[in-house]
Amino acid sequence: MSNLITRRSLVAGAATGAGLLLSGCDKVIQNEGFRKLLYKEDEAHRALQRALSSNYSLAKEFAPSDMSPIFRANGSLNPGTAEYNGYVANNFADWRLRVDGAVNRPLNISMAQLKALPQRTQITRHDCVEGWSAIGKWHGPMLGTILKAADVRNTARHLVFHCADLYHGKNYYTSIDLFDGFHPQTILAWAMNDSPVTVAHGAPIRLRAERHLGYKQAKYVMRIEAVEKLEGIYGGNGGYWEDNVDYDTFAGI
């Protein structure tokens, strides 16, 4: 059994287990000792993955003939806020990607500037914890190029992606560490299957961190914040689902 299948099964099982806990055994998840155990296992998996791989080990890439005829759009399909609707109305001409936090050169990047950077194209498989997969083609600049331009400080350990979509009144967010931030397959995709990313799929840009499961592939990215630690960022666990359903902060495969 591949590492990918094993990881997907583990996380899917964790999601199912979380649902059971929330529906009938929520006292267990409220137990501080149990929660610490979950987070220790998350860190253990992260450490094991880092030990077994290098910065340059790649997720499998596929041929155009392997691309799925249908690539589901799930999660938020449209943020629907007045600000976001304004961006859509002018084709994101006024949109800017903010890069700040623990950086020496904060950036505000327009779509034109984003597209002028060196670009990468990759055909990869998206694996969702809901149990489905699809192969799609993604195109955009490597995140590492932008991080270098922002001059991320040595003290930074994580990158937090703040998004335009709302879940129960809260902005979606997720995070990855610097290891994955500089990985060559981590890109900010503005094109999908040779067309601009649609609203349903996360326009104007979507994070593609290809060694992670689907819930880390943030849509509607508005801001990237470099931070030393995740504590104090929203719920403090590294992502919307991590805060609310005890998904792993590290969703590496």
mmCIF file with all atom_site columns, C-alpha atoms in Angstrom, residues 18-167:
data_model
loop_
_atom_site.group_PDB
_atom_site.id
_atom_site.type_symbol
_atom_site.label_atom_id
_atom_site.label_alt_id
_atom_site.label_comp_id
_atom_site.label_asym_id
_atom_site.label_entity_id
_atom_site.label_seq_id
_atom_site.pdbx_PDB_ins_code
_atom_site.Cartn_x
_atom_site.Cartn_y
_atom_site.Cartn_z
_atom_site.occupancy
_atom_site.B_iso_or_equiv
_atom_site.pdbx_formal_charge
_atom_site.auth_seq_id
_atom_site.auth_comp_id
_atom_site.auth_asym_id
_atom_site.auth_atom_id
_atom_site.pdbx_PDB_model_num
ATOM 1   C CA . ALA A 1 18  ? -14.151 13.385 14.638  1.00 0.00 ? 18  ALA A CA 1
ATOM 2   C CA . GLY A 1 19  ? -17.700 13.296 13.346  1.00 0.00 ? 19  GLY A CA 1
ATOM 3   C CA . LEU A 1 20  ? -18.575 10.523 15.775  1.00 0.00 ? 20  LEU A CA 1
ATOM 4   C CA . LEU A 1 21  ? -16.969 12.408 18.624  1.00 0.00 ? 21  LEU A CA 1
ATOM 5   C CA . LEU A 1 22  ? -18.869 15.551 17.831  1.00 0.00 ? 22  LEU A CA 1
ATOM 6   C CA . SER A 1 23  ? -22.166 13.722 17.478  1.00 0.00 ? 23  SER A CA 1
ATOM 7   C CA . GLY A 1 24  ? -22.036 11.555 20.573  1.00 0.00 ? 24  GLY A CA 1
ATOM 8   C CA . CYS A 1 25  ? -18.743 11.556 22.450  1.00 0.00 ? 25  CYS A CA 1
ATOM 9   C CA . ASP A 1 26  ? -17.717 15.190 22.531  1.00 0.00 ? 26  ASP A CA 1
ATOM 10  C CA . LYS A 1 27  ? -16.507 14.863 26.128  1.00 0.00 ? 27  LYS A CA 1
ATOM 11  C CA . VAL A 1 28  ? -13.585 12.816 24.833  1.00 0.00 ? 28  VAL A CA 1
ATOM 12  C CA . ILE A 1 29  ? -12.420 15.518 22.431  1.00 0.00 ? 29  ILE A CA 1
ATOM 13  C CA . GLN A 1 30  ? -12.705 18.117 25.181  1.00 0.00 ? 30  GLN A CA 1
ATOM 14  C CA . ASN A 1 31  ? -10.224 16.153 27.287  1.00 0.00 ? 31  ASN A CA 1
ATOM 15  C CA . GLU A 1 32  ? -6.953  18.080 27.272  1.00 0.00 ? 32  GLU A CA 1
ATOM 16  C CA . GLY A 1 33  ? -4.835  14.930 27.522  1.00 0.00 ? 33  GLY A CA 1
ATOM 17  C CA . PHE A 1 34  ? -6.556  13.413 24.501  1.00 0.00 ? 34  PHE A CA 1
ATOM 18  C CA . ARG A 1 35  ? -6.101  16.582 22.454  1.00 0.00 ? 35  ARG A CA 1
ATOM 19  C CA . LYS A 1 36  ? -2.392  16.733 23.330  1.00 0.00 ? 36  LYS A CA 1
ATOM 20  C CA . LEU A 1 37  ? -2.040  13.140 22.175  1.00 0.00 ? 37  LEU A CA 1
ATOM 21  C CA . LEU A 1 38  ? -3.623  14.012 18.831  1.00 0.00 ? 38  LEU A CA 1
ATOM 22  C CA . TYR A 1 39  ? -1.244  16.922 18.325  1.00 0.00 ? 39  TYR A CA 1
ATOM 23  C CA . LYS A 1 40  ? 1.778   14.843 19.366  1.00 0.00 ? 40  LYS A CA 1
ATOM 24  C CA . GLU A 1 41  ? 0.875   12.280 16.705  1.00 0.00 ? 41  GLU A CA 1
ATOM 25  C CA . ASP A 1 42  ? 0.489   15.071 14.165  1.00 0.00 ? 42  ASP A CA 1
ATOM 26  C CA . GLU A 1 43  ? 3.992   16.338 14.972  1.00 0.00 ? 43  GLU A CA 1
ATOM 27  C CA . ALA A 1 44  ? 5.339   12.788 14.881  1.00 0.00 ? 44  ALA A CA 1
ATOM 28  C CA . HIS A 1 45  ? 3.956   12.302 11.381  1.00 0.00 ? 45  HIS A CA 1
ATOM 29  C CA . ARG A 1 46  ? 5.456   15.599 10.287  1.00 0.00 ? 46  ARG A CA 1
ATOM 30  C CA . ALA A 1 47  ? 8.864   14.622 11.691  1.00 0.00 ? 47  ALA A CA 1
ATOM 31  C CA . LEU A 1 48  ? 8.704   11.179 10.069  1.00 0.00 ? 48  LEU A CA 1
ATOM 32  C CA . GLN A 1 49  ? 7.785   12.621 6.685   1.00 0.00 ? 49  GLN A CA 1
ATOM 33  C CA . ARG A 1 50  ? 10.593  15.149 6.908   1.00 0.00 ? 50  ARG A CA 1
ATOM 34  C CA . ALA A 1 51  ? 13.079  12.422 7.835   1.00 0.00 ? 51  ALA A CA 1
ATOM 35  C CA . LEU A 1 52  ? 12.057  10.214 4.922   1.00 0.00 ? 52  LEU A CA 1
ATOM 36  C CA . SER A 1 53  ? 11.909  12.899 2.244   1.00 0.00 ? 53  SER A CA 1
ATOM 37  C CA . SER A 1 54  ? 13.909  15.843 1.035   1.00 0.00 ? 54  SER A CA 1
ATOM 38  C CA . ASN A 1 55  ? 12.895  19.310 -0.088  1.00 0.00 ? 55  ASN A CA 1
ATOM 39  C CA . TYR A 1 56  ? 12.975  18.030 -3.653  1.00 0.00 ? 56  TYR A CA 1
ATOM 40  C CA . SER A 1 57  ? 10.950  14.803 -3.475  1.00 0.00 ? 57  SER A CA 1
ATOM 41  C CA . LEU A 1 58  ? 7.957   15.352 -5.731  1.00 0.00 ? 58  LEU A CA 1
ATOM 42  C CA . ALA A 1 59  ? 4.355   14.271 -5.780  1.00 0.00 ? 59  ALA A CA 1
ATOM 43  C CA . LYS A 1 60  ? 3.584   12.191 -8.865  1.00 0.00 ? 60  LYS A CA 1
ATOM 44  C CA . GLU A 1 61  ? 2.825   14.157 -12.002 1.00 0.00 ? 61  GLU A CA 1
ATOM 45  C CA . PHE A 1 62  ? 0.654   12.859 -14.819 1.00 0.00 ? 62  PHE A CA 1
ATOM 46  C CA . ALA A 1 63  ? 0.208   13.107 -18.582 1.00 0.00 ? 63  ALA A CA 1
ATOM 47  C CA . PRO A 1 64  ? -2.533  15.250 -20.176 1.00 0.00 ? 64  PRO A CA 1
ATOM 48  C CA . SER A 1 65  ? -4.324  12.035 -21.160 1.00 0.00 ? 65  SER A CA 1
ATOM 49  C CA . ASP A 1 66  ? -4.716  11.207 -17.450 1.00 0.00 ? 66  ASP A CA 1
ATOM 50  C CA . MET A 1 67  ? -6.656  14.379 -16.626 1.00 0.00 ? 67  MET A CA 1
ATOM 51  C CA . SER A 1 68  ? -10.097 13.819 -15.140 1.00 0.00 ? 68  SER A CA 1
ATOM 52  C CA . PRO A 1 69  ? -13.071 14.801 -17.334 1.00 0.00 ? 69  PRO A CA 1
ATOM 53  C CA . ILE A 1 70  ? -14.711 16.327 -14.256 1.00 0.00 ? 70  ILE A CA 1
ATOM 54  C CA . PHE A 1 71  ? -12.894 18.020 -11.372 1.00 0.00 ? 71  PHE A CA 1
ATOM 55  C CA . ARG A 1 72  ? -15.334 18.641 -8.559  1.00 0.00 ? 72  ARG A CA 1
ATOM 56  C CA . ALA A 1 73  ? -15.615 22.061 -6.977  1.00 0.00 ? 73  ALA A CA 1
ATOM 57  C CA . ASN A 1 74  ? -16.282 21.540 -3.283  1.00 0.00 ? 74  ASN A CA 1
ATOM 58  C CA . GLY A 1 75  ? -16.234 23.581 -0.113  1.00 0.00 ? 75  GLY A CA 1
ATOM 59  C CA . SER A 1 76  ? -17.057 27.234 -0.742  1.00 0.00 ? 76  SER A CA 1
ATOM 60  C CA . LEU A 1 77  ? -18.210 27.864 -4.293  1.00 0.00 ? 77  LEU A CA 1
ATOM 61  C CA . ASN A 1 78  ? -18.330 31.657 -4.057  1.00 0.00 ? 78  ASN A CA 1
ATOM 62  C CA . PRO A 1 79  ? -17.372 33.890 -1.108  1.00 0.00 ? 79  PRO A CA 1
ATOM 63  C CA . GLY A 1 80  ? -20.228 36.183 -2.102  1.00 0.00 ? 80  GLY A CA 1
ATOM 64  C CA . THR A 1 81  ? -19.028 39.164 -0.061  1.00 0.00 ? 81  THR A CA 1
ATOM 65  C CA . ALA A 1 82  ? -19.331 42.702 -1.418  1.00 0.00 ? 82  ALA A CA 1
ATOM 66  C CA . GLU A 1 83  ? -15.535 42.974 -1.617  1.00 0.00 ? 83  GLU A CA 1
ATOM 67  C CA . TYR A 1 84  ? -15.143 39.716 -3.491  1.00 0.00 ? 84  TYR A CA 1
ATOM 68  C CA . ASN A 1 85  ? -18.036 40.456 -5.849  1.00 0.00 ? 85  ASN A CA 1
ATOM 69  C CA . GLY A 1 86  ? -16.311 43.734 -6.688  1.00 0.00 ? 86  GLY A CA 1
ATOM 70  C CA . TYR A 1 87  ? -13.137 41.887 -7.642  1.00 0.00 ? 87  TYR A CA 1
ATOM 71  C CA . VAL A 1 88  ? -15.105 39.500 -9.854  1.00 0.00 ? 88  VAL A CA 1
ATOM 72  C CA . ALA A 1 89  ? -16.909 42.395 -11.541 1.00 0.00 ? 89  ALA A CA 1
ATOM 73  C CA . ASN A 1 90  ? -13.642 43.970 -12.747 1.00 0.00 ? 90  ASN A CA 1
ATOM 74  C CA . ASN A 1 91  ? -11.935 40.652 -13.481 1.00 0.00 ? 91  ASN A CA 1
ATOM 75  C CA . PHE A 1 92  ? -9.667  41.013 -10.422 1.00 0.00 ? 92  PHE A CA 1
ATOM 76  C CA . ALA A 1 93  ? -7.933  44.095 -11.830 1.00 0.00 ? 93  ALA A CA 1
ATOM 77  C CA . ASP A 1 94  ? -7.981  45.710 -8.360  1.00 0.00 ? 94  ASP A CA 1
ATOM 78  C CA . TRP A 1 95  ? -7.154  42.534 -6.452  1.00 0.00 ? 95  TRP A CA 1
ATOM 79  C CA . ARG A 1 96  ? -3.834  42.405 -4.649  1.00 0.00 ? 96  ARG A CA 1
ATOM 80  C CA . LEU A 1 97  ? -2.096  39.546 -2.870  1.00 0.00 ? 97  LEU A CA 1
ATOM 81  C CA . ARG A 1 98  ? -0.700  40.752 0.426   1.00 0.00 ? 98  ARG A CA 1
ATOM 82  C CA . VAL A 1 99  ? 2.468   39.077 1.719   1.00 0.00 ? 99  VAL A CA 1
ATOM 83  C CA . ASP A 1 100 ? 3.473   40.210 5.186   1.00 0.00 ? 100 ASP A CA 1
ATOM 84  C CA . GLY A 1 101 ? 4.208   39.141 8.739   1.00 0.00 ? 101 GLY A CA 1
ATOM 85  C CA . ALA A 1 102 ? 7.749   37.965 9.461   1.00 0.00 ? 102 ALA A CA 1
ATOM 86  C CA . VAL A 1 103 ? 9.176   39.335 6.211   1.00 0.00 ? 103 VAL A CA 1
ATOM 87  C CA . ASN A 1 104 ? 11.634  42.140 5.526   1.00 0.00 ? 104 ASN A CA 1
ATOM 88  C CA . ARG A 1 105 ? 9.889   43.332 2.344   1.00 0.00 ? 105 ARG A CA 1
ATOM 89  C CA . PRO A 1 106 ? 6.060   43.218 2.579   1.00 0.00 ? 106 PRO A CA 1
ATOM 90  C CA . LEU A 1 107 ? 4.449   42.854 -0.844  1.00 0.00 ? 107 LEU A CA 1
ATOM 91  C CA . ASN A 1 108 ? 1.174   43.757 -2.546  1.00 0.00 ? 108 ASN A CA 1
ATOM 92  C CA . ILE A 1 109 ? 1.117   41.790 -5.795  1.00 0.00 ? 109 ILE A CA 1
ATOM 93  C CA . SER A 1 110 ? -1.327  42.406 -8.657  1.00 0.00 ? 110 SER A CA 1
ATOM 94  C CA . MET A 1 111 ? -2.531  39.711 -11.028 1.00 0.00 ? 111 MET A CA 1
ATOM 95  C CA . ALA A 1 112 ? -0.380  41.210 -13.795 1.00 0.00 ? 112 ALA A CA 1
ATOM 96  C CA . GLN A 1 113 ? 2.693   41.018 -11.567 1.00 0.00 ? 113 GLN A CA 1
ATOM 97  C CA . LEU A 1 114 ? 1.828   37.477 -10.511 1.00 0.00 ? 114 LEU A CA 1
ATOM 98  C CA . LYS A 1 115 ? 1.556   36.367 -14.133 1.00 0.00 ? 115 LYS A CA 1
ATOM 99  C CA . ALA A 1 116 ? 4.844   38.084 -15.031 1.00 0.00 ? 116 ALA A CA 1
ATOM 100 C CA . LEU A 1 117 ? 6.797   35.879 -12.609 1.00 0.00 ? 117 LEU A CA 1
ATOM 101 C CA . PRO A 1 118 ? 8.419   32.608 -13.762 1.00 0.00 ? 118 PRO A CA 1
ATOM 102 C CA . GLN A 1 119 ? 5.626   30.051 -14.016 1.00 0.00 ? 119 GLN A CA 1
ATOM 103 C CA . ARG A 1 120 ? 5.298   26.333 -13.366 1.00 0.00 ? 120 ARG A CA 1
ATOM 104 C CA . THR A 1 121 ? 2.759   23.924 -14.881 1.00 0.00 ? 121 THR A CA 1
ATOM 105 C CA . GLN A 1 122 ? 1.970   20.594 -13.216 1.00 0.00 ? 122 GLN A CA 1
ATOM 106 C CA . ILE A 1 123 ? -0.626  17.867 -13.669 1.00 0.00 ? 123 ILE A CA 1
ATOM 107 C CA . THR A 1 124 ? -1.302  16.293 -10.290 1.00 0.00 ? 124 THR A CA 1
ATOM 108 C CA . ARG A 1 125 ? -3.877  14.334 -8.336  1.00 0.00 ? 125 ARG A CA 1
ATOM 109 C CA . HIS A 1 126 ? -6.079  16.070 -5.794  1.00 0.00 ? 126 HIS A CA 1
ATOM 110 C CA . ASP A 1 127 ? -7.040  13.743 -2.921  1.00 0.00 ? 127 ASP A CA 1
ATOM 111 C CA . CYS A 1 128 ? -9.936  14.856 -0.749  1.00 0.00 ? 128 CYS A CA 1
ATOM 112 C CA . VAL A 1 129 ? -10.633 13.561 2.756   1.00 0.00 ? 129 VAL A CA 1
ATOM 113 C CA . GLU A 1 130 ? -14.223 13.050 1.569   1.00 0.00 ? 130 GLU A CA 1
ATOM 114 C CA . GLY A 1 131 ? -12.936 10.066 -0.407  1.00 0.00 ? 131 GLY A CA 1
ATOM 115 C CA . TRP A 1 132 ? -12.712 11.327 -3.998  1.00 0.00 ? 132 TRP A CA 1
ATOM 116 C CA . SER A 1 133 ? -9.762  12.165 -6.234  1.00 0.00 ? 133 SER A CA 1
ATOM 117 C CA . ALA A 1 134 ? -9.277  14.020 -9.498  1.00 0.00 ? 134 ALA A CA 1
ATOM 118 C CA . ILE A 1 135 ? -6.345  14.818 -11.744 1.00 0.00 ? 135 ILE A CA 1
ATOM 119 C CA . GLY A 1 136 ? -6.014  18.392 -12.959 1.00 0.00 ? 136 GLY A CA 1
ATOM 120 C CA . LYS A 1 137 ? -3.547  20.758 -14.580 1.00 0.00 ? 137 LYS A CA 1
ATOM 121 C CA . TRP A 1 138 ? -2.367  23.779 -12.582 1.00 0.00 ? 138 TRP A CA 1
ATOM 122 C CA . HIS A 1 139 ? -0.316  26.786 -13.664 1.00 0.00 ? 139 HIS A CA 1
ATOM 123 C CA . GLY A 1 140 ? 1.191   29.657 -11.689 1.00 0.00 ? 140 GLY A CA 1
ATOM 124 C CA . PRO A 1 141 ? 4.346   30.956 -10.009 1.00 0.00 ? 141 PRO A CA 1
ATOM 125 C CA . MET A 1 142 ? 6.168   28.937 -7.398  1.00 0.00 ? 142 MET A CA 1
ATOM 126 C CA . LEU A 1 143 ? 5.419   30.257 -3.936  1.00 0.00 ? 143 LEU A CA 1
ATOM 127 C CA . GLY A 1 144 ? 9.130   30.123 -3.143  1.00 0.00 ? 144 GLY A CA 1
ATOM 128 C CA . THR A 1 145 ? 9.779   32.841 -5.735  1.00 0.00 ? 145 THR A CA 1
ATOM 129 C CA . ILE A 1 146 ? 7.411   35.169 -3.882  1.00 0.00 ? 146 ILE A CA 1
ATOM 130 C CA . LEU A 1 147 ? 8.808   34.248 -0.488  1.00 0.00 ? 147 LEU A CA 1
ATOM 131 C CA . LYS A 1 148 ? 12.304  35.101 -1.676  1.00 0.00 ? 148 LYS A CA 1
ATOM 132 C CA . ALA A 1 149 ? 11.071  38.446 -3.012  1.00 0.00 ? 149 ALA A CA 1
ATOM 133 C CA . ALA A 1 150 ? 9.470   39.180 0.367   1.00 0.00 ? 150 ALA A CA 1
ATOM 134 C CA . ASP A 1 151 ? 12.689  38.135 2.138   1.00 0.00 ? 151 ASP A CA 1
ATOM 135 C CA . VAL A 1 152 ? 11.112  35.886 4.755   1.00 0.00 ? 152 VAL A CA 1
ATOM 136 C CA . ARG A 1 153 ? 12.911  36.184 8.054   1.00 0.00 ? 153 ARG A CA 1
ATOM 137 C CA . ASN A 1 154 ? 14.867  33.297 9.544   1.00 0.00 ? 154 ASN A CA 1
ATOM 138 C CA . THR A 1 155 ? 12.547  33.313 12.550  1.00 0.00 ? 155 THR A CA 1
ATOM 139 C CA . ALA A 1 156 ? 9.492   32.379 10.449  1.00 0.00 ? 156 ALA A CA 1
ATOM 140 C CA . ARG A 1 157 ? 8.327   28.761 10.650  1.00 0.00 ? 157 ARG A CA 1
ATOM 141 C CA . HIS A 1 158 ? 4.846   28.788 9.104   1.00 0.00 ? 158 HIS A CA 1
ATOM 142 C CA . LEU A 1 159 ? 2.895   30.452 6.313   1.00 0.00 ? 159 LEU A CA 1
ATOM 143 C CA . VAL A 1 160 ? -0.739  31.301 7.001   1.00 0.00 ? 160 VAL A CA 1
ATOM 144 C CA . PHE A 1 161 ? -3.094  31.690 4.032   1.00 0.00 ? 161 PHE A CA 1
ATOM 145 C CA . HIS A 1 162 ? -5.994  34.039 4.722   1.00 0.00 ? 162 HIS A CA 1
ATOM 146 C CA . CYS A 1 163 ? -8.891  33.534 2.318   1.00 0.00 ? 163 CYS A CA 1
ATOM 147 C CA . ALA A 1 164 ? -11.972 35.439 1.166   1.00 0.00 ? 164 ALA A CA 1
ATOM 148 C CA . ASP A 1 165 ? -14.524 32.695 1.791   1.00 0.00 ? 165 ASP A CA 1
ATOM 149 C CA . LEU A 1 166 ? -16.466 32.435 5.024   1.00 0.00 ? 166 LEU A CA 1
ATOM 150 C CA . TYR A 1 167 ? -17.437 29.374 7.063   1.00 0.00 ? 167 TYR A CA 1
#
